[in-house]
mmCIF file of C-alpha atoms and ligand atoms in Angstrom:
data_model
loop_
_atom_site.group_PDB
_atom_site.id
_atom_site.type_symbol
_atom_site.label_atom_id
_atom_site.label_comp_id
_atom_site.label_asym_id
_atom_site.label_seq_id
_atom_site.Cartn_x
_atom_site.Cartn_y
_atom_site.Cartn_z
ATOM 1 C CA MET A 66 -38.173 160.543 55.285
ATOM 2 C CA LYS A 67 -40.600 157.758 54.372
ATOM 3 C CA ASN A 68 -42.041 157.661 50.873
ATOM 4 C CA ASN A 69 -39.806 160.093 49.588
ATOM 5 C CA ASN A 70 -39.276 158.448 46.174
ATOM 6 C CA GLN A 71 -43.157 158.129 45.773
ATOM 7 C CA ARG A 72 -44.910 160.523 43.547
ATOM 8 C CA VAL A 73 -48.502 161.480 43.724
ATOM 9 C CA LEU A 74 -50.611 163.608 41.701
ATOM 10 C CA ILE A 75 -53.353 165.376 43.102
ATOM 11 C CA THR A 76 -56.197 166.731 40.551
ATOM 12 C CA GLY A 77 -58.503 169.421 42.062
ATOM 13 C CA ALA A 78 -55.348 170.691 44.074
ATOM 14 C CA ALA A 79 -56.227 174.293 44.340
ATOM 15 C CA GLY A 80 -59.703 173.364 45.749
ATOM 16 C CA PHE A 81 -60.826 172.854 49.529
ATOM 17 C CA LEU A 82 -60.125 168.937 49.531
ATOM 18 C CA GLY A 83 -57.196 168.855 47.185
ATOM 19 C CA SER A 84 -55.190 171.456 48.987
ATOM 20 C CA HIS A 85 -55.555 169.521 52.188
ATOM 21 C CA LEU A 86 -54.506 166.429 50.571
ATOM 22 C CA CYS A 87 -51.340 168.129 49.144
ATOM 23 C CA ASP A 88 -50.386 169.482 52.619
ATOM 24 C CA ARG A 89 -50.966 165.794 54.054
ATOM 25 C CA PHE A 90 -49.133 163.756 51.329
ATOM 26 C CA LEU A 91 -46.249 166.208 51.679
ATOM 27 C CA LEU A 92 -46.234 165.670 55.421
ATOM 28 C CA GLU A 93 -45.991 161.864 54.677
ATOM 29 C CA GLY A 94 -42.971 162.479 52.705
ATOM 30 C CA TYR A 95 -44.408 162.369 49.158
ATOM 31 C CA GLN A 96 -43.274 164.322 45.999
ATOM 32 C CA VAL A 97 -46.563 165.870 45.130
ATOM 33 C CA ILE A 98 -47.699 167.112 41.786
ATOM 34 C CA GLY A 99 -51.018 169.480 41.986
ATOM 35 C CA MET A 100 -52.974 170.072 39.015
ATOM 36 C CA ASP A 101 -56.120 172.185 38.800
ATOM 37 C CA ASN A 102 -57.576 174.657 36.285
ATOM 38 C CA PHE A 103 -58.871 177.161 39.017
ATOM 39 C CA ILE A 104 -62.410 176.870 37.845
ATOM 40 C CA THR A 105 -63.779 176.423 41.315
ATOM 41 C CA GLY A 106 -60.728 176.747 43.337
ATOM 42 C CA HIS A 107 -58.109 179.366 43.980
ATOM 43 C CA LYS A 108 -54.308 179.674 44.181
ATOM 44 C CA ASP A 109 -54.440 181.062 47.564
ATOM 45 C CA ASN A 110 -54.954 177.578 48.856
ATOM 46 C CA LEU A 111 -51.414 176.622 47.595
ATOM 47 C CA ASP A 112 -49.585 179.903 48.114
ATOM 48 C CA HIS A 113 -48.016 178.151 51.219
ATOM 49 C CA LEU A 114 -46.475 175.593 49.219
ATOM 50 C CA SER A 115 -44.922 177.718 46.790
ATOM 51 C CA ASP A 116 -41.199 177.224 48.432
ATOM 52 C CA ASN A 117 -41.745 173.706 49.147
ATOM 53 C CA GLU A 118 -39.181 171.808 46.922
ATOM 54 C CA ASN A 119 -41.420 168.604 47.184
ATOM 55 C CA PHE A 120 -44.136 170.318 45.393
ATOM 56 C CA GLN A 121 -45.093 171.098 42.027
ATOM 57 C CA PHE A 122 -47.999 172.803 40.475
ATOM 58 C CA ILE A 123 -49.302 172.255 36.926
ATOM 59 C CA GLU A 124 -52.073 174.504 35.581
ATOM 60 C CA HIS A 125 -54.255 172.287 33.427
ATOM 61 C CA ASP A 126 -57.817 171.467 32.373
ATOM 62 C CA VAL A 127 -58.020 167.578 32.983
ATOM 63 C CA THR A 128 -60.836 167.278 30.465
ATOM 64 C CA GLU A 129 -58.050 167.789 28.165
ATOM 65 C CA PHE A 130 -55.137 164.972 27.505
ATOM 66 C CA VAL A 131 -52.917 164.921 30.638
ATOM 67 C CA SER A 132 -49.295 164.159 30.081
ATOM 68 C CA LEU A 133 -46.666 163.901 32.962
ATOM 69 C CA ASP A 134 -42.893 163.308 32.717
ATOM 70 C CA GLY A 135 -41.407 160.676 34.899
ATOM 71 C CA PRO A 136 -42.704 157.901 36.911
ATOM 72 C CA LEU A 137 -46.088 158.135 38.997
ATOM 73 C CA ASP A 138 -47.027 155.972 41.938
ATOM 74 C CA HIS A 139 -50.535 157.418 42.689
ATOM 75 C CA ILE A 140 -53.186 159.577 41.425
ATOM 76 C CA LEU A 141 -55.972 161.119 43.576
ATOM 77 C CA HIS A 142 -58.566 162.450 41.131
ATOM 78 C CA PHE A 143 -60.332 165.404 42.928
ATOM 79 C CA ALA A 144 -61.042 167.569 40.254
ATOM 80 C CA SER A 145 -64.784 168.682 40.005
ATOM 81 C CA PRO A 146 -67.219 171.394 41.041
ATOM 82 C CA ALA A 147 -68.583 170.107 43.911
ATOM 83 C CA SER A 148 -71.161 172.686 45.464
ATOM 84 C CA PRO A 149 -74.546 172.557 44.016
ATOM 85 C CA ILE A 150 -74.421 176.100 42.989
ATOM 86 C CA ASP A 151 -71.222 175.550 41.166
ATOM 87 C CA TYR A 152 -72.258 172.556 39.333
ATOM 88 C CA ILE A 153 -75.773 173.899 38.551
ATOM 89 C CA LYS A 154 -73.942 176.921 37.142
ATOM 90 C CA ILE A 155 -71.345 174.885 34.940
ATOM 91 C CA PRO A 156 -73.187 171.783 34.214
ATOM 92 C CA ILE A 157 -71.352 170.684 31.130
ATOM 93 C CA GLN A 158 -67.802 171.179 32.988
ATOM 94 C CA THR A 159 -69.109 169.177 35.756
ATOM 95 C CA LEU A 160 -70.172 166.210 33.374
ATOM 96 C CA LYS A 161 -66.883 166.531 31.484
ATOM 97 C CA VAL A 162 -64.441 166.594 34.443
ATOM 98 C CA GLY A 163 -66.273 163.437 35.677
ATOM 99 C CA SER A 164 -66.255 161.478 32.455
ATOM 100 C CA LEU A 165 -63.633 162.793 29.855
ATOM 101 C CA GLY A 166 -61.206 164.079 33.088
ATOM 102 C CA THR A 167 -61.665 160.761 34.721
ATOM 103 C CA HIS A 168 -60.940 158.759 31.590
ATOM 104 C CA ASN A 169 -57.759 160.728 30.885
ATOM 105 C CA LEU A 170 -56.693 160.122 34.531
ATOM 106 C CA LEU A 171 -57.219 156.367 34.182
ATOM 107 C CA GLY A 172 -55.336 156.340 30.932
ATOM 108 C CA LEU A 173 -52.408 158.238 32.694
ATOM 109 C CA ALA A 174 -52.622 155.480 35.436
ATOM 110 C CA LYS A 175 -52.469 152.790 33.127
ATOM 111 C CA ALA A 176 -49.645 154.174 31.228
ATOM 112 C CA LYS A 177 -47.710 154.835 34.360
ATOM 113 C CA GLY A 178 -48.749 151.755 36.412
ATOM 114 C CA ALA A 179 -49.746 154.124 39.091
ATOM 115 C CA ARG A 180 -52.837 153.405 41.692
ATOM 116 C CA ILE A 181 -55.463 155.834 41.122
ATOM 117 C CA LEU A 182 -58.204 157.076 43.844
ATOM 118 C CA ILE A 183 -61.230 158.647 42.530
ATOM 119 C CA ALA A 184 -63.296 161.032 44.667
ATOM 120 C CA SER A 185 -66.791 160.069 44.507
ATOM 121 C CA THR A 186 -69.593 161.052 46.599
ATOM 122 C CA SER A 187 -72.681 160.308 48.659
ATOM 123 C CA GLU A 188 -74.556 161.911 45.819
ATOM 124 C CA VAL A 189 -74.556 158.739 44.055
ATOM 125 C CA TYR A 190 -77.181 157.684 46.509
ATOM 126 C CA GLY A 191 -79.241 160.555 45.303
ATOM 127 C CA ASP A 192 -82.272 161.371 47.528
ATOM 128 C CA PRO A 193 -81.999 157.973 49.364
ATOM 129 C CA LEU A 194 -84.626 155.456 50.250
ATOM 130 C CA VAL A 195 -82.284 153.666 52.482
ATOM 131 C CA HIS A 196 -81.192 155.083 55.752
ATOM 132 C CA PRO A 197 -78.160 155.276 56.763
ATOM 133 C CA GLN A 198 -76.516 154.778 53.350
ATOM 134 C CA THR A 199 -74.547 151.459 52.769
ATOM 135 C CA GLU A 200 -72.199 151.062 50.035
ATOM 136 C CA ASN A 201 -74.655 148.392 48.422
ATOM 137 C CA TYR A 202 -77.558 150.775 48.208
ATOM 138 C CA PHE A 203 -77.862 151.540 44.498
ATOM 139 C CA GLY A 204 -79.354 154.968 44.954
ATOM 140 C CA ASN A 205 -82.451 157.305 43.980
ATOM 141 C CA VAL A 206 -81.185 159.640 41.254
ATOM 142 C CA ASN A 207 -82.855 161.972 38.888
ATOM 143 C CA THR A 208 -80.963 161.883 35.720
ATOM 144 C CA ILE A 209 -82.467 164.912 34.437
ATOM 145 C CA GLY A 210 -82.856 167.121 37.480
ATOM 146 C CA PRO A 211 -80.555 170.153 38.153
ATOM 147 C CA ARG A 212 -78.226 167.730 40.285
ATOM 148 C CA GLY A 213 -78.137 164.955 37.913
ATOM 149 C CA VAL A 214 -75.032 166.475 36.173
ATOM 150 C CA TYR A 215 -73.002 165.975 39.020
ATOM 151 C CA ASP A 216 -74.551 162.776 40.444
ATOM 152 C CA GLU A 217 -74.660 161.208 37.171
ATOM 153 C CA ALA A 218 -71.061 162.231 36.393
ATOM 154 C CA LYS A 219 -69.884 160.532 39.654
ATOM 155 C CA ARG A 220 -71.844 157.502 38.859
ATOM 156 C CA PHE A 221 -70.139 157.356 35.392
ATOM 157 C CA GLN A 222 -66.780 157.983 37.215
ATOM 158 C CA GLU A 223 -67.449 154.962 39.440
ATOM 159 C CA SER A 224 -68.473 152.572 36.333
ATOM 160 C CA LEU A 225 -65.478 153.807 34.218
ATOM 161 C CA SER A 226 -63.023 153.192 37.138
ATOM 162 C CA MET A 227 -64.343 149.591 37.798
ATOM 163 C CA ALA A 228 -64.277 149.022 34.078
ATOM 164 C CA TYR A 229 -60.393 149.842 33.898
ATOM 165 C CA HIS A 230 -59.892 147.554 37.104
ATOM 166 C CA ARG A 231 -61.714 144.648 35.538
ATOM 167 C CA VAL A 232 -60.694 144.838 31.877
ATOM 168 C CA HIS A 233 -56.637 146.304 32.385
ATOM 169 C CA GLY A 234 -56.467 145.151 35.992
ATOM 170 C CA LEU A 235 -55.959 148.862 37.062
ATOM 171 C CA ASP A 236 -55.242 149.341 40.782
ATOM 172 C CA THR A 237 -58.511 151.577 41.566
ATOM 173 C CA ARG A 238 -59.895 152.933 44.857
ATOM 174 C CA ILE A 239 -63.361 154.684 45.165
ATOM 175 C CA ALA A 240 -64.080 156.995 48.093
ATOM 176 C CA ARG A 241 -67.801 157.948 48.466
ATOM 177 C CA ILE A 242 -67.338 161.097 50.326
ATOM 178 C CA PHE A 243 -70.051 162.502 52.327
ATOM 179 C CA ASN A 244 -70.325 166.339 53.306
ATOM 180 C CA THR A 245 -66.981 167.730 54.513
ATOM 181 C CA TYR A 246 -66.248 171.015 55.575
ATOM 182 C CA GLY A 247 -63.256 173.137 57.095
ATOM 183 C CA PRO A 248 -60.787 175.900 56.222
ATOM 184 C CA ARG A 249 -60.301 176.809 52.639
ATOM 185 C CA MET A 250 -63.749 176.233 51.424
ATOM 186 C CA ARG A 251 -64.974 179.534 49.521
ATOM 187 C CA LEU A 252 -67.121 181.606 51.751
ATOM 188 C CA ASN A 253 -69.467 181.872 48.904
ATOM 189 C CA ASP A 254 -69.445 178.560 47.278
ATOM 190 C CA GLY A 255 -73.075 178.238 48.442
ATOM 191 C CA ARG A 256 -72.407 174.922 50.501
ATOM 192 C CA VAL A 257 -74.291 175.133 54.010
ATOM 193 C CA VAL A 258 -71.339 175.431 56.356
ATOM 194 C CA PRO A 259 -69.571 178.500 54.479
ATOM 195 C CA ALA A 260 -73.096 180.011 53.839
ATOM 196 C CA PHE A 261 -74.277 179.832 57.586
ATOM 197 C CA ILE A 262 -70.936 180.957 58.854
ATOM 198 C CA GLY A 263 -70.558 183.745 56.527
ATOM 199 C CA GLN A 264 -74.178 184.970 57.081
ATOM 200 C CA ALA A 265 -73.575 184.814 60.969
ATOM 201 C CA LEU A 266 -70.180 186.901 60.603
ATOM 202 C CA ARG A 267 -71.840 189.410 58.515
ATOM 203 C CA GLY A 268 -74.795 189.748 60.744
ATOM 204 C CA GLU A 269 -77.161 188.534 58.439
ATOM 205 C CA ASN A 270 -80.158 185.963 58.610
ATOM 206 C CA LEU A 271 -79.466 182.551 57.959
ATOM 207 C CA THR A 272 -81.069 181.233 54.951
ATOM 208 C CA ILE A 273 -82.808 177.956 55.475
ATOM 209 C CA PHE A 274 -83.935 175.974 52.045
ATOM 210 C CA GLY A 275 -87.214 174.403 52.712
ATOM 211 C CA ASP A 276 -88.412 173.638 56.439
ATOM 212 C CA GLY A 277 -84.809 172.729 57.599
ATOM 213 C CA MET A 278 -85.957 168.960 58.442
ATOM 214 C CA GLN A 279 -83.563 167.594 55.763
ATOM 215 C CA THR A 280 -80.572 166.001 57.433
ATOM 216 C CA ARG A 281 -76.800 166.034 56.870
ATOM 217 C CA SER A 282 -73.844 164.512 58.456
ATOM 218 C CA PHE A 283 -70.979 166.640 58.656
ATOM 219 C CA CYS A 284 -67.220 165.566 58.534
ATOM 220 C CA TYR A 285 -64.148 167.488 59.451
ATOM 221 C CA VAL A 286 -61.808 167.753 56.797
ATOM 222 C CA ASP A 287 -58.736 166.208 58.791
ATOM 223 C CA ASP A 288 -60.650 163.134 59.586
ATOM 224 C CA LEU A 289 -61.699 162.850 55.920
ATOM 225 C CA VAL A 290 -58.049 163.310 54.760
ATOM 226 C CA GLU A 291 -56.961 160.399 56.970
ATOM 227 C CA GLY A 292 -59.685 158.069 55.747
ATOM 228 C CA ILE A 293 -58.337 158.856 52.019
ATOM 229 C CA LEU A 294 -54.897 157.958 53.054
ATOM 230 C CA ARG A 295 -55.870 154.813 54.626
ATOM 231 C CA LEU A 296 -58.009 153.819 51.538
ATOM 232 C CA LEU A 297 -55.422 154.492 49.365
ATOM 233 C CA LEU A 298 -52.847 152.329 50.960
ATOM 234 C CA SER A 299 -55.605 149.508 51.365
ATOM 235 C CA ASP A 300 -55.941 146.789 48.827
ATOM 236 C CA TYR A 301 -59.754 147.341 48.299
ATOM 237 C CA THR A 302 -61.162 148.196 45.043
ATOM 238 C CA ASP A 303 -65.046 148.517 45.767
ATOM 239 C CA PRO A 304 -66.349 151.735 46.965
ATOM 240 C CA VAL A 305 -66.002 152.757 50.538
ATOM 241 C CA ASN A 306 -67.964 155.472 52.434
ATOM 242 C CA LEU A 307 -65.981 158.040 54.265
ATOM 243 C CA GLY A 308 -67.978 160.591 56.391
ATOM 244 C CA ASN A 309 -69.008 161.179 59.884
ATOM 245 C CA PRO A 310 -72.363 159.579 60.747
ATOM 246 C CA ASP A 311 -73.395 162.433 63.145
ATOM 247 C CA GLU A 312 -76.503 163.377 61.775
ATOM 248 C CA ILE A 313 -78.376 166.506 62.168
ATOM 249 C CA THR A 314 -81.190 168.630 60.632
ATOM 250 C CA ILE A 315 -80.246 171.694 58.770
ATOM 251 C CA LYS A 316 -82.453 173.699 61.078
ATOM 252 C CA ALA A 317 -80.625 172.456 64.433
ATOM 253 C CA PHE A 318 -77.336 173.054 62.560
ATOM 254 C CA ALA A 319 -78.331 176.624 61.787
ATOM 255 C CA GLU A 320 -79.382 177.050 65.598
ATOM 256 C CA GLU A 321 -75.761 175.935 66.603
ATOM 257 C CA ILE A 322 -73.995 178.345 64.184
ATOM 258 C CA LEU A 323 -76.352 181.132 65.937
ATOM 259 C CA HIS A 324 -75.375 180.031 69.368
ATOM 260 C CA ARG A 325 -71.718 179.703 68.288
ATOM 261 C CA SER A 326 -71.555 183.222 66.862
ATOM 262 C CA LYS A 327 -73.638 184.557 69.644
ATOM 263 C CA SER A 328 -75.369 186.626 67.057
ATOM 264 C CA ASP A 329 -79.179 187.668 67.312
ATOM 265 C CA CYS A 330 -79.801 186.988 63.564
ATOM 266 C CA LYS A 331 -82.724 184.989 62.685
ATOM 267 C CA LEU A 332 -83.635 181.963 60.577
ATOM 268 C CA VAL A 333 -85.249 182.924 57.416
ATOM 269 C CA TYR A 334 -86.958 180.145 55.237
ATOM 270 C CA LEU A 335 -86.540 179.968 51.573
ATOM 271 C CA GLU A 336 -87.841 177.643 48.648
ATOM 272 C CA MET A 337 -86.114 174.000 48.856
ATOM 273 C CA SER A 338 -84.209 173.449 45.732
ATOM 274 C CA GLU A 339 -85.169 170.653 43.378
ATOM 275 C CA ASN A 340 -84.122 167.197 44.173
ATOM 276 C CA ASP A 341 -82.461 168.274 47.458
ATOM 277 C CA PRO A 342 -81.782 165.093 49.454
ATOM 278 C CA LEU A 343 -83.958 164.685 52.601
ATOM 279 C CA GLN A 344 -81.779 162.828 54.438
ATOM 280 C CA ARG A 345 -78.243 161.611 54.504
ATOM 281 C CA GLN A 346 -75.854 159.767 56.883
ATOM 282 C CA PRO A 347 -73.139 157.520 56.070
ATOM 283 C CA ASP A 348 -72.890 153.778 57.475
ATOM 284 C CA ILE A 349 -69.107 153.615 58.017
ATOM 285 C CA GLY A 350 -69.197 150.021 59.251
ATOM 286 C CA LEU A 351 -66.923 148.929 56.050
ATOM 287 C CA ALA A 352 -64.358 151.717 56.640
ATOM 288 C CA LYS A 353 -64.164 150.826 60.293
ATOM 289 C CA LYS A 354 -63.518 147.342 59.401
ATOM 290 C CA LEU A 355 -61.317 147.699 56.595
ATOM 291 C CA LEU A 356 -59.296 150.666 57.366
ATOM 292 C CA ASP A 357 -59.653 150.787 61.127
ATOM 293 C CA TRP A 358 -60.771 154.389 60.445
ATOM 294 C CA GLN A 359 -63.577 156.623 61.923
ATOM 295 C CA PRO A 360 -63.837 160.221 62.271
ATOM 296 C CA ILE A 361 -62.480 161.765 65.928
ATOM 297 C CA ILE A 362 -63.236 165.413 65.394
ATOM 298 C CA PRO A 363 -66.715 166.122 66.728
ATOM 299 C CA ARG A 364 -68.827 168.851 65.200
ATOM 300 C CA ASN A 365 -68.445 171.746 67.780
ATOM 301 C CA GLU A 366 -64.591 171.616 67.566
ATOM 302 C CA GLY A 367 -64.339 171.218 63.769
ATOM 303 C CA ILE A 368 -66.977 174.354 63.431
ATOM 304 C CA GLU A 369 -64.825 176.283 65.876
ATOM 305 C CA TYR A 370 -61.661 175.781 63.569
ATOM 306 C CA THR A 371 -63.660 176.803 60.779
ATOM 307 C CA PHE A 372 -65.094 179.816 62.386
ATOM 308 C CA ASN A 373 -61.570 180.763 63.276
ATOM 309 C CA TYR A 374 -60.579 180.542 59.764
ATOM 310 C CA PHE A 375 -63.375 182.605 58.244
ATOM 311 C CA THR A 376 -62.890 185.207 60.908
ATOM 312 C CA ALA A 377 -59.349 185.597 60.197
ATOM 313 C CA LEU A 378 -60.112 186.325 56.548
ATOM 314 C CA PRO A 379 -59.722 190.100 55.078
ATOM 315 C CA LYS A 380 -62.920 191.667 55.676
ATOM 316 C CA GLU A 381 -63.323 192.552 51.740
ATOM 317 C CA GLN A 382 -63.489 188.795 51.235
ATOM 318 C CA LEU A 383 -65.950 188.056 53.982
ATOM 319 C CA LEU A 384 -68.117 191.066 52.803
ATOM 320 C CA ARG A 385 -67.670 189.644 49.023
ATOM 321 C CA LYS A 386 -71.268 187.730 48.562
ATOM 322 C CA GLU A 387 -71.544 187.544 44.891
ATOM 323 C CA HIS A 388 -70.948 184.061 43.413
ATOM 324 C CA LYS A 389 -67.828 183.304 41.516
ATOM 325 C CA ASP A 390 -67.792 184.142 37.882
ATOM 326 C CA PHE A 391 -66.726 181.196 35.893
ATOM 327 C CA THR A 392 -67.496 182.542 32.454
ATOM 328 C CA ALA A 393 -63.753 183.383 31.746
ATOM 329 C CA ARG A 394 -62.731 179.838 32.354
ATOM 330 C CA ILE A 395 -65.414 177.760 30.748
ATOM 331 C CA LYS A 396 -64.617 176.299 27.340
ATOM 332 C CA GLN A 397 -67.396 173.950 26.747
HETATM 333 P P1 NAD B 538 -63.595 172.671 45.381
HETATM 334 O O1 NAD B 538 -64.295 173.297 44.363
HETATM 335 O O2 NAD B 538 -63.152 173.171 46.511
HETATM 336 O O3 NAD B 538 -62.300 171.763 44.530
HETATM 337 C C1 NAD B 538 -62.336 171.218 43.204
HETATM 338 C C2 NAD B 538 -61.191 171.582 42.295
HETATM 339 O O4 NAD B 538 -61.400 171.151 41.337
HETATM 340 C C3 NAD B 538 -61.229 173.135 42.140
HETATM 341 O O5 NAD B 538 -59.904 173.513 42.621
HETATM 342 C C4 NAD B 538 -61.355 173.255 40.654
HETATM 343 O O6 NAD B 538 -60.647 174.425 40.147
HETATM 344 C C5 NAD B 538 -60.967 171.939 40.277
HETATM 345 N N1 NAD B 538 -61.400 171.653 39.070
HETATM 346 C C6 NAD B 538 -62.686 171.496 38.661
HETATM 347 N N2 NAD B 538 -62.847 170.932 37.259
HETATM 348 C C7 NAD B 538 -61.431 170.908 36.733
HETATM 349 C C8 NAD B 538 -60.610 170.670 35.666
HETATM 350 N N3 NAD B 538 -61.453 170.175 34.343
HETATM 351 N N4 NAD B 538 -59.447 170.651 35.349
HETATM 352 C C9 NAD B 538 -58.886 170.779 36.455
HETATM 353 N N5 NAD B 538 -59.196 171.000 37.693
HETATM 354 C C10 NAD B 538 -60.684 171.294 37.989
HETATM 355 O O7 NAD B 538 -64.457 171.034 45.983
HETATM 356 P P2 NAD B 538 -64.047 170.060 47.102
HETATM 357 O O8 NAD B 538 -64.880 170.246 47.986
HETATM 358 O O9 NAD B 538 -62.631 170.278 47.363
HETATM 359 O O10 NAD B 538 -64.270 168.717 46.270
HETATM 360 C C11 NAD B 538 -63.196 168.008 45.612
HETATM 361 C C12 NAD B 538 -63.620 166.753 45.155
HETATM 362 O O11 NAD B 538 -64.116 165.830 46.218
HETATM 363 C C13 NAD B 538 -64.634 166.907 44.052
HETATM 364 O O12 NAD B 538 -64.471 165.772 43.121
HETATM 365 C C14 NAD B 538 -66.028 166.469 44.799
HETATM 366 O O13 NAD B 538 -66.893 165.978 44.047
HETATM 367 C C15 NAD B 538 -65.420 165.470 45.924
HETATM 368 N N6 NAD B 538 -66.455 165.550 47.103
HETATM 369 C C16 NAD B 538 -66.506 166.718 47.942
HETATM 370 C C17 NAD B 538 -67.356 166.627 49.096
HETATM 371 C C18 NAD B 538 -67.308 167.783 50.194
HETATM 372 O O14 NAD B 538 -68.104 167.722 51.123
HETATM 373 N N7 NAD B 538 -66.509 168.729 50.082
HETATM 374 C C19 NAD B 538 -68.052 165.580 49.274
HETATM 375 C C20 NAD B 538 -68.256 164.563 48.124
HETATM 376 C C21 NAD B 538 -67.114 164.704 47.151
HETATM 377 N N1 UDP B 539 -78.892 174.886 52.730
HETATM 378 C C1 UDP B 539 -79.559 175.810 53.532
HETATM 379 N N2 UDP B 539 -79.429 177.112 53.376
HETATM 380 C C2 UDP B 539 -77.989 177.514 52.724
HETATM 381 C C3 UDP B 539 -77.239 176.442 51.931
HETATM 382 C C4 UDP B 539 -77.789 175.053 51.916
HETATM 383 O O1 UDP B 539 -80.705 175.277 54.070
HETATM 384 O O2 UDP B 539 -77.895 178.669 52.675
HETATM 385 C C5 UDP B 539 -79.227 173.262 52.893
HETATM 386 C C6 UDP B 539 -79.441 172.555 51.528
HETATM 387 O O3 UDP B 539 -80.809 172.681 50.887
HETATM 388 C C7 UDP B 539 -79.187 171.156 51.844
HETATM 389 C C8 UDP B 539 -78.134 171.350 52.880
HETATM 390 O O4 UDP B 539 -78.088 172.518 53.589
HETATM 391 O O5 UDP B 539 -80.197 170.539 52.136
HETATM 392 C C9 UDP B 539 -76.763 170.864 52.449
HETATM 393 O O6 UDP B 539 -76.461 171.619 51.236
HETATM 394 P P1 UDP B 539 -74.934 171.793 50.724
HETATM 395 O O7 UDP B 539 -75.249 172.689 49.507
HETATM 396 O O8 UDP B 539 -74.067 172.134 51.691
HETATM 397 O O9 UDP B 539 -74.686 170.258 50.147
HETATM 398 P P2 UDP B 539 -75.453 169.068 49.543
HETATM 399 O O10 UDP B 539 -75.442 168.171 50.548
HETATM 400 O O11 UDP B 539 -76.943 169.505 49.404
HETATM 401 O O12 UDP B 539 -74.794 168.728 48.517
#
């Protein structure tokens, strides 16, 4: 099989994106090492790989020194809380994983001569004043707002990565990922896709924050994973937007979910959270040109796969609404 001598380390492997990346890199013939401390992820996401001889899992907090035996070709640094209610609950861990964690992984990449791709985010654009967002837009972020812990950690992560590239000649890649959804998201992680699907499946009203006129552009996970793979294998070191430009208001999205679930639930309007971006849509011109990549899974299809995944979950899980308790795992 191709690539079978290449080893890739994936941090955040027990999370939503990390677990899909593990699957894809194994499929491509890589030896995959997954690393996670389970702070927002879950081992269930990796159970299906337990007998795979090309997969190894290491439970580790990447804000602590990371050491690994043997050669390493690539690192995909995806460890970080990613949902607003997660990172607002664990702000210090979020800042640490973006800063100290990234520093440790850049150091590991340097020691091993490995290429490293870091998972950055559309949040580096904050509440954007430019629409759609292009890579050369510098962003509009409130450093001290509740979302600042995530946005600034990711901005620092990008800066540190570029510094290692410039000073040490490290082979770095920066993916600016826009809202991505699909199977293995936590039903109660607070992000809008699992939140609305969970509410619809439980027969509850869908909670819209603000007037629902804010927009997002949702990318199905398989499309994103394809983009990550192509970016890693490219030779481009500046940031690249990866996302689906199909923009929709949150209200219209809620109506789509109600329609799909054939539920007679209603929309309820709650207070908008602080610094919630009003509009977000990736300009993916660069990714198209550079990687010959664009998403191919339309929202209705991706939402169908996601609905099916959540519908098949055990009923207790569907009914469990409380947010994950992080306290046992926090060492800050
Ligand atoms: P997730 O919460 O499902 O996964 C994150 C994983 O990182 C979890 O398994 C968690 O336990 C792990 N983790 C967190 N801190 C850690 C630490 N200190 N040491 C080891 N593991 C740690 O979130 P996700 O949606 O899969 O996001 C993955 C990455 O992609 C994040 O870096 C996130 O910022 C980025 N991203 C995601 C999206 C999206 O829409 N899903 C958009 C932009 C960027
Ligand atoms: N949102 C909502 N109801 C919910 C969860 C989220 O209206 O129950 C809104 C949220 O205010 C934001 C958008 O949906 O405007 C996307 O939120 P999410 O947390 O998924 O990601 P973000 O893009 O804000 O990081």
